[in-house]
Structures are given as C-alpha cells and as structure tokens.
CSV table of C-alpha atoms in Angstrom, one decimal:
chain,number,residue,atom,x,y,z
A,1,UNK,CA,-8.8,3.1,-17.9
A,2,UNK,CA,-6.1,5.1,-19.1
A,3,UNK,CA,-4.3,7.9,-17.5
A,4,UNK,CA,-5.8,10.6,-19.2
A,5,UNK,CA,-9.3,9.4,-18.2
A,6,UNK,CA,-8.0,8.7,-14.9
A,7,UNK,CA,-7.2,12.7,-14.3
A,8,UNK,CA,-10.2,13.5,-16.1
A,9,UNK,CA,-12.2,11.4,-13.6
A,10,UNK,CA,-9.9,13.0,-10.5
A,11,UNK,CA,-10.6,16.9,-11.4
A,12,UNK,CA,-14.3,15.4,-11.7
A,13,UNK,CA,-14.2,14.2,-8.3
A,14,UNK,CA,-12.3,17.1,-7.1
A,15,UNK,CA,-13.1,20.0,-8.6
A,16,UNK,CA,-10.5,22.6,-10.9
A,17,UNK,CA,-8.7,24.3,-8.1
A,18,UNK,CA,-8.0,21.2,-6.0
A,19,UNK,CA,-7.3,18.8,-9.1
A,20,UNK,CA,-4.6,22.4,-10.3
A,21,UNK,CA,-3.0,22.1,-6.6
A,22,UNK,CA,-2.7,18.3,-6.8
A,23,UNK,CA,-1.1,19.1,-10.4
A,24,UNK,CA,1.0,21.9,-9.0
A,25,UNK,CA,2.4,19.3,-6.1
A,26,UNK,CA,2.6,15.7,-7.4
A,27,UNK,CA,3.7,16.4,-11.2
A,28,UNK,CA,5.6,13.5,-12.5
A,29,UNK,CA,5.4,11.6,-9.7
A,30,UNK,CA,3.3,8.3,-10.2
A,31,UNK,CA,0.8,7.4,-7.9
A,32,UNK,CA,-0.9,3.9,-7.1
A,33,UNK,CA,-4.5,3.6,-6.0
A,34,UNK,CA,-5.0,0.1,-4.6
A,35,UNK,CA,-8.0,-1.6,-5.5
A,36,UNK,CA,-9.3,-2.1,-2.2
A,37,UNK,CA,-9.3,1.3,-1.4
A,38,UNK,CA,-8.2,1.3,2.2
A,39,UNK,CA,-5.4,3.3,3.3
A,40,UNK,CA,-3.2,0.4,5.3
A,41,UNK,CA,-0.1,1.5,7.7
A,42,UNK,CA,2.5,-0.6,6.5
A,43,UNK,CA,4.8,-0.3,9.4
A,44,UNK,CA,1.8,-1.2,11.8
A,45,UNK,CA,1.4,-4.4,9.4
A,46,UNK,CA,4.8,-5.2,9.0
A,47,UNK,CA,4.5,-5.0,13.2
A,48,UNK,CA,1.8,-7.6,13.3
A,49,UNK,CA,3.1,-9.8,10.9
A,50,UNK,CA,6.7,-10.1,12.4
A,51,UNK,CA,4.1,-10.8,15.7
A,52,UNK,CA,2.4,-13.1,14.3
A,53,UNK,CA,5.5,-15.1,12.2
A,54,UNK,CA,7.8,-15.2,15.8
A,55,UNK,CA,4.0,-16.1,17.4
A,56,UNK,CA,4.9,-19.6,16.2
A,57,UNK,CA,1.2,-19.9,15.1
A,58,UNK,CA,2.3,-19.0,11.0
A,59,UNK,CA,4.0,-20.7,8.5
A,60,UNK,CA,5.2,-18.3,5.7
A,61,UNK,CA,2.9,-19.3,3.2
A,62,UNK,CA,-0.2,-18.3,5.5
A,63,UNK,CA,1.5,-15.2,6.4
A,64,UNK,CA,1.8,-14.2,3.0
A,65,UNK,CA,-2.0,-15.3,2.6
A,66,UNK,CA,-2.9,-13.2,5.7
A,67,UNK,CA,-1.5,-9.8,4.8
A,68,UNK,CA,-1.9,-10.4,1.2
A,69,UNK,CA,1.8,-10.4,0.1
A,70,UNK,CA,3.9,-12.5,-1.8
A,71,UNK,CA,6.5,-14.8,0.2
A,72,UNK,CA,9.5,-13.2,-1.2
A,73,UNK,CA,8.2,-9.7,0.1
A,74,UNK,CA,7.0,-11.9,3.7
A,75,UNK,CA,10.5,-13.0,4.3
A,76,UNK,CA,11.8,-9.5,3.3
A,77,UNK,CA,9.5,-8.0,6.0
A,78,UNK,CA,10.5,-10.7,8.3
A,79,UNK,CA,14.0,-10.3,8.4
A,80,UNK,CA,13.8,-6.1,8.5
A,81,UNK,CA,13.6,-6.3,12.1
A,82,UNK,CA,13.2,-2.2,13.5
C-alpha cells in the first residue's frame, strides 16, 4: 500500500475532522505502524531485557530472539544502562 491509500484508509477509519486534526498536528512527520499492532513500552522492555541478560539465564542471541531485535540493537540496549 502506498501512502496515499494509507491516508485515505486513515480518514476512513477516522472520520474528516479527526483525520484534518491529525493532518493539522503530525504534518511531515513520518509515522510507523508496526505489524503486530501492539503498542510496546520500550523502556519497560529495555528493563526486562537488561533483567533477563544480567539473569545469567540468556545468551545474546536468545535475547535478541525473545524481544524480537536484532543483536546489534541487544547489545546497544544492554550497554545503555539508566
């Protein structure tokens, strides 16, 4: 699907007035909707998988597995500690 058809199918869903507002407040700003559809705290994952790496239980690879991520962006998250 294209972007056009993606809008088209947002003021659909939406409505006029709502899909003008969300013009009005997020134009030129790209937006991602991930396929699974769930809205995920990153900063409470990032928490549980920094748990579960210094756990001992993980290896990298089945961290990445777990939390669907790549290794690079594991060891990234890993070494962030807040």
């Amino acid at each position: 699907m294209n972007s056009k058809e993606a809008l088209e199918k947002i003021k659909n869903i939406i409505g006029h007035d709502k899909y003008n507002e969300l013009l009005r407040e997020l134009s030129g700003v790209t937006v991602y909707f991930p396929a699974d559809a769930e809205w995920h705290d990153k900063d409470q994952r990032n928490i549980s998988l920094r748990e579960d790496f210094y756990s001992g239980k993980y290896e990298i690879s089945d961290l990445a597995k777990k939390y669907e991520l790549s290794i690079s962006r594991v060891y990234k998250i890993i070494q962030r500690r807040l």
